[in-house]
GROMACS .gro file of C-alpha atoms in nm:
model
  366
    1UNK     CA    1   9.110   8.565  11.971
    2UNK     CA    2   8.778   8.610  11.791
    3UNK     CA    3   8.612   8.304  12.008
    4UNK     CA    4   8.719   8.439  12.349
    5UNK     CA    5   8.574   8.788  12.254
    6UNK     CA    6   8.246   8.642  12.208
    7UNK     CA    7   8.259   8.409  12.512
    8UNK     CA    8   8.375   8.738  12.705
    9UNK     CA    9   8.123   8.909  12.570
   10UNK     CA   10   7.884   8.656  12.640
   11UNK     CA   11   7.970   8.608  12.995
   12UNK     CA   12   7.998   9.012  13.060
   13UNK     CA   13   7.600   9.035  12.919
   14UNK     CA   14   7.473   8.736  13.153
   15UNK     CA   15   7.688   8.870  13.478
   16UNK     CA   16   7.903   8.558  13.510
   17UNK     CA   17   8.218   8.612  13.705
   18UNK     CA   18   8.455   8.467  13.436
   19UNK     CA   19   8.835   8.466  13.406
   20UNK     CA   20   9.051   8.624  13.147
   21UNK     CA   21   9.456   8.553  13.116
   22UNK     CA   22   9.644   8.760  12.832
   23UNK     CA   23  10.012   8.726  12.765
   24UNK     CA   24  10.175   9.047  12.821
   25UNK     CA   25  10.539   8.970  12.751
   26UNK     CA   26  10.746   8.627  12.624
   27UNK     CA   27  11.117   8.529  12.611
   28UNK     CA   28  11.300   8.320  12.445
   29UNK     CA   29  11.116   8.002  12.280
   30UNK     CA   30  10.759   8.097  12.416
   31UNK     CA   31  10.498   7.881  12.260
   32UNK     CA   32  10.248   8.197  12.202
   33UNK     CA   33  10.289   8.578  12.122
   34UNK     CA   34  10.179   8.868  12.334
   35UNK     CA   35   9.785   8.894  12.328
   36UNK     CA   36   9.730   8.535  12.334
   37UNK     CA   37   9.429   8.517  12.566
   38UNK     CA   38   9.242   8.218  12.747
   39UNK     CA   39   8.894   8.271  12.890
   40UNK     CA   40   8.760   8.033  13.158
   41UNK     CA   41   8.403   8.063  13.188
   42UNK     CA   42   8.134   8.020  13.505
   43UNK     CA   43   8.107   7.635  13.427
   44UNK     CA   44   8.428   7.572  13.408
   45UNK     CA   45   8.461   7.543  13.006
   46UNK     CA   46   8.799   7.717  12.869
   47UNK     CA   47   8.846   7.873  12.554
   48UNK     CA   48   9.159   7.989  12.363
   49UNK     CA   49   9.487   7.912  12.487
   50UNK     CA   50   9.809   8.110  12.631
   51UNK     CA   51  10.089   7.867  12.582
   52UNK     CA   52   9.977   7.595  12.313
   53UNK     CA   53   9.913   7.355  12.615
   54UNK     CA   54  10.252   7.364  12.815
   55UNK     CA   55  10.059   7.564  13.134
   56UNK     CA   56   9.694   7.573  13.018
   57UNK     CA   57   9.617   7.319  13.359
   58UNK     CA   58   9.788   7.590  13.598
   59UNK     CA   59   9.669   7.902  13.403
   60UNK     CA   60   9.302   7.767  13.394
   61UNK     CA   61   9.281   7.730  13.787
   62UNK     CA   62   9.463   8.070  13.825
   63UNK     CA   63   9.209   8.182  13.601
   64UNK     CA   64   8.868   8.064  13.829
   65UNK     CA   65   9.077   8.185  14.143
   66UNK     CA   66   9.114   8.545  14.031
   67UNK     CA   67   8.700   8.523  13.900
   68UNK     CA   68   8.592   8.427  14.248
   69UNK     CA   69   8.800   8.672  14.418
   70UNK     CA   70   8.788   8.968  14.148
   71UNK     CA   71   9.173   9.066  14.235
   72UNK     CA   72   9.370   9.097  13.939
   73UNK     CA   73   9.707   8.937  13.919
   74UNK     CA   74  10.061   8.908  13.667
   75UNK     CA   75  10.205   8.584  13.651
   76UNK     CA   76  10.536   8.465  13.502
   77UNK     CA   77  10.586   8.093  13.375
   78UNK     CA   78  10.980   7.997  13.296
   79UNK     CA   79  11.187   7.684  13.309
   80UNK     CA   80  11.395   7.815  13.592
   81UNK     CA   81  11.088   7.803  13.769
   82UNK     CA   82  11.149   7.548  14.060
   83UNK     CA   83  10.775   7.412  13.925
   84UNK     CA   84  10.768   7.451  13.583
   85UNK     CA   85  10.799   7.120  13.494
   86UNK     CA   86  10.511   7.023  13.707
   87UNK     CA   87  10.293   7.263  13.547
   88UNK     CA   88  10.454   7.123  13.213
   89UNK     CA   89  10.666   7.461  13.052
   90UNK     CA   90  10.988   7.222  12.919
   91UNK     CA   91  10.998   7.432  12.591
   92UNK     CA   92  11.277   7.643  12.767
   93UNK     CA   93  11.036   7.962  12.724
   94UNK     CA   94  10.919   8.229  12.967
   95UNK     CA   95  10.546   8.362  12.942
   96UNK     CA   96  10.436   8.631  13.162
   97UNK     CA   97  10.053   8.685  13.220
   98UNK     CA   98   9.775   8.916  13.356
   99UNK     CA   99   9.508   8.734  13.469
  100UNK     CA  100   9.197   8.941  13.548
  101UNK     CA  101   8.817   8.890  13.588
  102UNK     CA  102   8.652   8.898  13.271
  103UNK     CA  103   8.450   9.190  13.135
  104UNK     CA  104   8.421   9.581  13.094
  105UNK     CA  105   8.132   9.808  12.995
  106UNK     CA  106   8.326   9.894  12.686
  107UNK     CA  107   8.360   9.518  12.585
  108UNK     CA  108   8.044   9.569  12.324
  109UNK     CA  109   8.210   9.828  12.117
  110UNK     CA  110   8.543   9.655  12.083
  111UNK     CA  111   8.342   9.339  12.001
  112UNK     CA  112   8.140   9.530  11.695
  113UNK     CA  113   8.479   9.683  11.584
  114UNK     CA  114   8.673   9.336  11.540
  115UNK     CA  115   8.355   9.191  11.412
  116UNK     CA  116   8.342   9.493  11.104
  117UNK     CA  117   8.656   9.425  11.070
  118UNK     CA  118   8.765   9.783  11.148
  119UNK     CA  119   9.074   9.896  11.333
  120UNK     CA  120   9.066   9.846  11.679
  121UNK     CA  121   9.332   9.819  12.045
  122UNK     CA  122   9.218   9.736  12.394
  123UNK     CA  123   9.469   9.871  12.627
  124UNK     CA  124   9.472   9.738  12.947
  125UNK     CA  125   9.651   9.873  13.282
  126UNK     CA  126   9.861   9.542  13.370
  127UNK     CA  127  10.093   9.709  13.583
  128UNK     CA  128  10.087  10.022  13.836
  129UNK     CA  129   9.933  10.204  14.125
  130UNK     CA  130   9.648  10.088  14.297
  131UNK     CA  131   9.328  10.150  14.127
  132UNK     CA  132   9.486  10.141  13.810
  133UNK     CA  133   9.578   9.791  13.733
  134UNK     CA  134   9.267   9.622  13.513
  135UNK     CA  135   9.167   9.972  13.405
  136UNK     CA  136   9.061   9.967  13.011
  137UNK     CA  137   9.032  10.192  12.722
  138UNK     CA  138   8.970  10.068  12.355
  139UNK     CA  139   9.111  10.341  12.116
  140UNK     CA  140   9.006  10.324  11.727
  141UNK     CA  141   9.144  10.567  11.482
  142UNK     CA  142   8.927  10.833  11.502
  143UNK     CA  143   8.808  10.798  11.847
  144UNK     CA  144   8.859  10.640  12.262
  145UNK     CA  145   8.620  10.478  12.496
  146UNK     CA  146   8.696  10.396  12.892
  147UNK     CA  147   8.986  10.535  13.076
  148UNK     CA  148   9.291  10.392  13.257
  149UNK     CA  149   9.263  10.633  13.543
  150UNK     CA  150   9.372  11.003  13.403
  151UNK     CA  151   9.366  11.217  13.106
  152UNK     CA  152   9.737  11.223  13.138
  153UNK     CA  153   9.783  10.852  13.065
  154UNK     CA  154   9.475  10.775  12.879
  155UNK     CA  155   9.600  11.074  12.612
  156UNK     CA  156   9.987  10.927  12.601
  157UNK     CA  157   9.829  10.566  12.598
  158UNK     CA  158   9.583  10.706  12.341
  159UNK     CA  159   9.897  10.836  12.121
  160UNK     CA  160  10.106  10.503  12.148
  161UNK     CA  161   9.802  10.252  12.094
  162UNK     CA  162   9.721  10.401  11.761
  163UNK     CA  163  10.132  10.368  11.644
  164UNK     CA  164  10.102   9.985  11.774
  165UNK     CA  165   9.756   9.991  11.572
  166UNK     CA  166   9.816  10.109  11.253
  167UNK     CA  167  10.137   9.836  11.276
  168UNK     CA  168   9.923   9.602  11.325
  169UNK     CA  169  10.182   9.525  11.642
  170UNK     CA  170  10.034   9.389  11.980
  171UNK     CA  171  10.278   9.507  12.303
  172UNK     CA  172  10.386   9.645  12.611
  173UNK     CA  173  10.405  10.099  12.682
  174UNK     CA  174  10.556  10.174  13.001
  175UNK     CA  175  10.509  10.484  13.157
  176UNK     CA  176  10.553  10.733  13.464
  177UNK     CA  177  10.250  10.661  13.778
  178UNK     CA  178  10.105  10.954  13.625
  179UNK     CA  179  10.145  10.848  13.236
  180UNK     CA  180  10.468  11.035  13.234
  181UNK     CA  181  10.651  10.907  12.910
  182UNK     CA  182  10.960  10.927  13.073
  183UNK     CA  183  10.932  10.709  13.362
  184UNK     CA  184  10.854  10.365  13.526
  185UNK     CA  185  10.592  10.221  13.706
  186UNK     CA  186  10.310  10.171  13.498
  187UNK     CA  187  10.243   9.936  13.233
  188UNK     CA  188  10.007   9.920  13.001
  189UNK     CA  189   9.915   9.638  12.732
  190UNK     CA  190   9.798   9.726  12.421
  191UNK     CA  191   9.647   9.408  12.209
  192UNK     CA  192   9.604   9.565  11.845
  193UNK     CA  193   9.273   9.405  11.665
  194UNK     CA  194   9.405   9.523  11.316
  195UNK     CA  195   9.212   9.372  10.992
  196UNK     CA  196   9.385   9.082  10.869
  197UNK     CA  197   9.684   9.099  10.631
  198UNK     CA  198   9.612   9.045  10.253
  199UNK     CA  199   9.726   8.800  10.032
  200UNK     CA  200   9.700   8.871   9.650
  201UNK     CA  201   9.713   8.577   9.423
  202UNK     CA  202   9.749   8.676   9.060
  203UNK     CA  203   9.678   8.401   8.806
  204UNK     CA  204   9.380   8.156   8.834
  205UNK     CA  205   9.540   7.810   8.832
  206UNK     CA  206   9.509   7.447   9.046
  207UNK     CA  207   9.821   7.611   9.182
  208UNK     CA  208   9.598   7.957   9.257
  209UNK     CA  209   9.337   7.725   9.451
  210UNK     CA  210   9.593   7.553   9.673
  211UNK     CA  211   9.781   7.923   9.773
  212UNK     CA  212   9.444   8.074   9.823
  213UNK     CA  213   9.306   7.732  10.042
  214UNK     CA  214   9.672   7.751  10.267
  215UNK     CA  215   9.634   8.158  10.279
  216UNK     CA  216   9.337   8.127  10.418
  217UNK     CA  217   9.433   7.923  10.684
  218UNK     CA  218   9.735   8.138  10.798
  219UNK     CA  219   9.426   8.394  10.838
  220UNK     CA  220   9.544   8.606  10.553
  221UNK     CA  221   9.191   8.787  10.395
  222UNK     CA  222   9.269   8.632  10.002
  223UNK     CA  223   9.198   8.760   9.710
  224UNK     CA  224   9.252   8.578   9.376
  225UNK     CA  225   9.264   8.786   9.052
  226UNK     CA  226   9.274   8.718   8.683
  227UNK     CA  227   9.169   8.866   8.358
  228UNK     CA  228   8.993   8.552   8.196
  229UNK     CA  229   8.620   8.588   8.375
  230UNK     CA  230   8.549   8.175   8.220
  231UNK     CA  231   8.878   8.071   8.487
  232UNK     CA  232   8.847   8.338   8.779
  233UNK     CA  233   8.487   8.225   8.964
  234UNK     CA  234   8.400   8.185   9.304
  235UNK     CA  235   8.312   7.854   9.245
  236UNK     CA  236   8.648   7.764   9.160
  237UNK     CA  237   8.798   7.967   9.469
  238UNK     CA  238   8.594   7.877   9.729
  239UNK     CA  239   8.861   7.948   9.978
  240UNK     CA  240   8.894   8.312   9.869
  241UNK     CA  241   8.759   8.599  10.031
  242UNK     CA  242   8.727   8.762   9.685
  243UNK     CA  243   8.750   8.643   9.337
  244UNK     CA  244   8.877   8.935   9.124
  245UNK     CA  245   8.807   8.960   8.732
  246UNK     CA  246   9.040   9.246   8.582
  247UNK     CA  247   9.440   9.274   8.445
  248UNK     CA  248   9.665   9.208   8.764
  249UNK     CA  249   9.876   9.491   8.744
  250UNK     CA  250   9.550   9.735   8.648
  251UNK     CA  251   9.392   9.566   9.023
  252UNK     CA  252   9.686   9.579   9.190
  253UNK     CA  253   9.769   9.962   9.116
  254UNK     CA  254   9.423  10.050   9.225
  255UNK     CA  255   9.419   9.896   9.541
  256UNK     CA  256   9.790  10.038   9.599
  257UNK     CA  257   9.626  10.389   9.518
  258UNK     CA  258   9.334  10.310   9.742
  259UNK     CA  259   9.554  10.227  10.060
  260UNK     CA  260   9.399   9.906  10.087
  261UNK     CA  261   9.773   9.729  10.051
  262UNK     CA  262  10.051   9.749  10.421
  263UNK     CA  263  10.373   9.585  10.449
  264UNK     CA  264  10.163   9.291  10.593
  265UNK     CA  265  10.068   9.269  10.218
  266UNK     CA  266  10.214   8.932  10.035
  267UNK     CA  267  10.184   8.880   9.635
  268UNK     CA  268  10.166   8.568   9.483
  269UNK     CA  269  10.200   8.581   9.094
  270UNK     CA  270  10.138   8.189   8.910
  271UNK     CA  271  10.004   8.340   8.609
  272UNK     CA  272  10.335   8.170   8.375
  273UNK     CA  273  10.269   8.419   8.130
  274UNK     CA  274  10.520   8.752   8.057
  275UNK     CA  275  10.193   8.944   7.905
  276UNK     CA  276  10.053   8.939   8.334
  277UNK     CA  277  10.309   8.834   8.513
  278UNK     CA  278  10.586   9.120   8.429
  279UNK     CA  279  10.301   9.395   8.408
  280UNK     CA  280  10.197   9.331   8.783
  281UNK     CA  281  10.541   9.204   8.919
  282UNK     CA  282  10.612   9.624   8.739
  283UNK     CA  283  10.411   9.736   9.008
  284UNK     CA  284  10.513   9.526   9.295
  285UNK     CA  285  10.824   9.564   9.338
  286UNK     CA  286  10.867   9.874   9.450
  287UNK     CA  287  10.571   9.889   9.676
  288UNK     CA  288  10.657   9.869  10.032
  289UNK     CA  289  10.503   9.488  10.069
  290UNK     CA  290  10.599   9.173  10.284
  291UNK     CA  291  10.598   8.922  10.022
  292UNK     CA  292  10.656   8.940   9.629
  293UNK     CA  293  10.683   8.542   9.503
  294UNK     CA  294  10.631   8.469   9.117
  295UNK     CA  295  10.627   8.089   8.938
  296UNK     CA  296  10.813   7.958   8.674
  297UNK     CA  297  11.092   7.718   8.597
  298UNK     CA  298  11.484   7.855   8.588
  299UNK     CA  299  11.431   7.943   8.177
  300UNK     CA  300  11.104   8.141   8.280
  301UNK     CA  301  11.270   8.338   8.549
  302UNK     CA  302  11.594   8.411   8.329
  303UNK     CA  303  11.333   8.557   8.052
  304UNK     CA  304  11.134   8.755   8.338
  305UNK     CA  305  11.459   8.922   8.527
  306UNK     CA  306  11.566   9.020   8.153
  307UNK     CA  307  11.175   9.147   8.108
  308UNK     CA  308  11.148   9.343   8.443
  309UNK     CA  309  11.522   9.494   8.402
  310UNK     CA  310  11.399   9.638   8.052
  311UNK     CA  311  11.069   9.820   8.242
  312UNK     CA  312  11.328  10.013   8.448
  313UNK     CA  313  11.308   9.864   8.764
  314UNK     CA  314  11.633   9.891   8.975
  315UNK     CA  315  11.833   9.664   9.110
  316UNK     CA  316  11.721   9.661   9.442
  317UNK     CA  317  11.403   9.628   9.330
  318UNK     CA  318  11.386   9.327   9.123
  319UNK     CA  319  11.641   9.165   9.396
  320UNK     CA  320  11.315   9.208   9.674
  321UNK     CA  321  11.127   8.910   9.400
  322UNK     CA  322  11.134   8.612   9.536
  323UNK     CA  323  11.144   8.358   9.220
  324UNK     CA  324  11.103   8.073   9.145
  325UNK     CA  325  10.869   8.099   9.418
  326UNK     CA  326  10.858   7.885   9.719
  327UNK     CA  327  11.132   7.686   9.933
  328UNK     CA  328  11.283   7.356   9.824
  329UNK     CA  329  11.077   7.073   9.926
  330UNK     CA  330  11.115   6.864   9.633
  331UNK     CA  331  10.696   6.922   9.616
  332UNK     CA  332  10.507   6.835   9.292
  333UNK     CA  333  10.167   6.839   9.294
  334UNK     CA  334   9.947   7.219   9.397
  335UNK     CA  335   9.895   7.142   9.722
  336UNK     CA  336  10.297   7.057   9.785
  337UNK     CA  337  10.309   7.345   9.583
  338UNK     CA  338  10.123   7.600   9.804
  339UNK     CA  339  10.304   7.451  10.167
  340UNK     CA  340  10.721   7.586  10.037
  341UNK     CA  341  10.510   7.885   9.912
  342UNK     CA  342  10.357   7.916  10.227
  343UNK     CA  343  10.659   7.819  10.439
  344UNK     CA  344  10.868   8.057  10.246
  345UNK     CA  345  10.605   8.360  10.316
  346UNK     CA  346  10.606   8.231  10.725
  347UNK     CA  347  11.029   8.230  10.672
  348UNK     CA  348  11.042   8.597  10.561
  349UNK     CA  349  10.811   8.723  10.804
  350UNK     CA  350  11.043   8.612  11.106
  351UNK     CA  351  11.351   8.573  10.948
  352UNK     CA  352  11.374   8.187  10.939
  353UNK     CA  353  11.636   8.016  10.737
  354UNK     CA  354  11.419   7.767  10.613
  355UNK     CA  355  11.626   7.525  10.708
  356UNK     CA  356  11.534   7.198  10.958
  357UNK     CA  357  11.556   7.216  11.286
  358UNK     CA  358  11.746   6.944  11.361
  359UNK     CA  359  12.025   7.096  11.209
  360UNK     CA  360  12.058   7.410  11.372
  361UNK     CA  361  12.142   7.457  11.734
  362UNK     CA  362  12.026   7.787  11.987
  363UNK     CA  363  11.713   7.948  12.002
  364UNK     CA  364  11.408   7.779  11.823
  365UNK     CA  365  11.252   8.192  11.800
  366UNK     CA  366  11.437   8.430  11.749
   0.00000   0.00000   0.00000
């Protein structure tokens, strides 16, 4: 989303009359989440996409249409469409869109916000009375600038945003014409900008390097921590956003204390050594987090669960580890490694089996 905010941006500042589709709503196997944006510019250059290339060709000329004519418009792609085949949407999905003409005097402000890497939601009107619909209003923590077209709905809006915000959750609030909460027939979008989730990997290894490289490329902000200063460098972590030098569990209880950890928050431990490992895994556990993994072979996990049962942790608590980390992909080297981590982090978050495809049957998302 970054690169279409600076194209919007770019084409807002020079005057261009650009086009702007955003996924407001998905069912069933949709190739892309809400907030999924694709900006067509002046020339005729696209950037971003809102279906991972099953309606990009139809989107893109909807796109120019609603830029010459400045009318915006909601779309809805689906296979019982009697041309959705022709506009290529076989994935058995359904994508609903608003399609507006790019750019609003409050597009500078949420453009510095995302790029500090602050908290930040554009709501947009998608749905509702005339006058209303492509109304904005980008709400921070602590503060709101434009309006969707009353105090009455920009201070319920306001209210909701931040909840979707401080989730970190992109979605649809439906209200009353006025902003009634109880009532129909306006929508509003709210596309959350939150900071990126963090991924903590304890222990600085070949198998660190690989975590922290694949990490990085699910767009997780990575830090790497260990207490041996000669092993943890940037030059060995290049991928990293940070390279920490300090005891895991002594890091790891400050930045709990600090607020800097959400349940977005995954933890990696490959430090194969009780003296780190069961310190920091101490304080894991029962932090609210997404992800607890830690490496070993079957003895070393047998001697850790014994370990972390003697520090007091309960049941429930050492059941949340997730160890020996990683799914079963028969990988050996760091790099094979880091992918069943990985896949096993992308299999918690939405509730995946793990298992292949081939050998299920239903819904591909669930």
């Amino acid at each position: 989303m970054r690169d279409v905010l600076d194209e919007l941006l770019r084409a807002w500042r020079a005057g261009e009359e650009a086009g702007l589709a955003t996924v407001t709503a998905t069912w069933s196997s949709a190739p892309r989440q809400p907030g999924a944006a694709m900006f067509v510019g002046v020339d005729g250059t696209a950037t971003g996409s809102v279906s991972g290339g099953c309606v990009e060709g139809a989107v893109y000329e909807l796109c120019r249409e609603v830029a010459a004519a400045g009318v915006p418009r909601t779309t809805r792609f689906g296979v019982t469409d009697d041309d959705a085949f022709e506009v290529g949407l076989p994935c058995g999905g359904t994508i609903e869109l608003f399609v507006e003409r790019a750019g609003f005097p409050e597009l500078p402000l949420l453009a510095d916000e995302v790029a500090a890497g602050r908290p930040v939601a554009l709501l947009t009107c998608v749905d509702g009375p005339p006058g209303r619909v492509g109304q904005h209003l980008v709400v921070t923590p602590d503060g709101r600038h434009g309006s969707l077209g009353g105090d009455r709905i920009d201070d319920a809006a306001t209210d909701d945003g931040r909840g979707l915000l401080a989730a970190g959750r992109t979605g649809l609030l439906h209200y009353g014409p006025d902003g009634q909460r109880r009532g129909a027939g306006l929508s509003v979008l709210v596309t959350a900008f939150a900071p990126a989730a963090r991924m903590l990997v304890f222990g600085a290894t070949d198998h660190a390097a690989a975590v922290a490289r694949i990490g990085s490329f699910l767009g997780y902000r990575v830090t790497v921590c260990d207490a041996r200063p000669v092993f943890a460098t940037a030059r060995r972590f290049p991928e990293a956003d940070e390279v920490v030098v300090d005891w895991p569990h002594r890091y790891l209880a400050a930045e709990s204390g600090a607020g800097r950890l959400d349940d977005r928050t995954v933890v990696c431990v490959l430090t194969h050594d009780p003296k780190f490992d069961v310190p920091v895994l101490e304080v894991a556990l029962p932090l609210p987090l997404a992800y607890v993994g830690a490496m070993g072979s079957r003895r070393t996990h047998d001697d850790r669960l014994k370990r972390l049962r003697e520090t007091g942790l309960t049941a429930g608590q050492i059941a949340r580890l997730s160890s020996p980390i990683g799914l079963d992909l028969g990988g050996r080297t760091p790099e094979e490694t880091a992918v069943s981590v990985a896949a096993e982090i992308v299999a918690a978050r939405w509730n995946g089996s793990g298992g292949r495809l081939s050998g299920t049957s239903g819904p591909i998302h669930t």
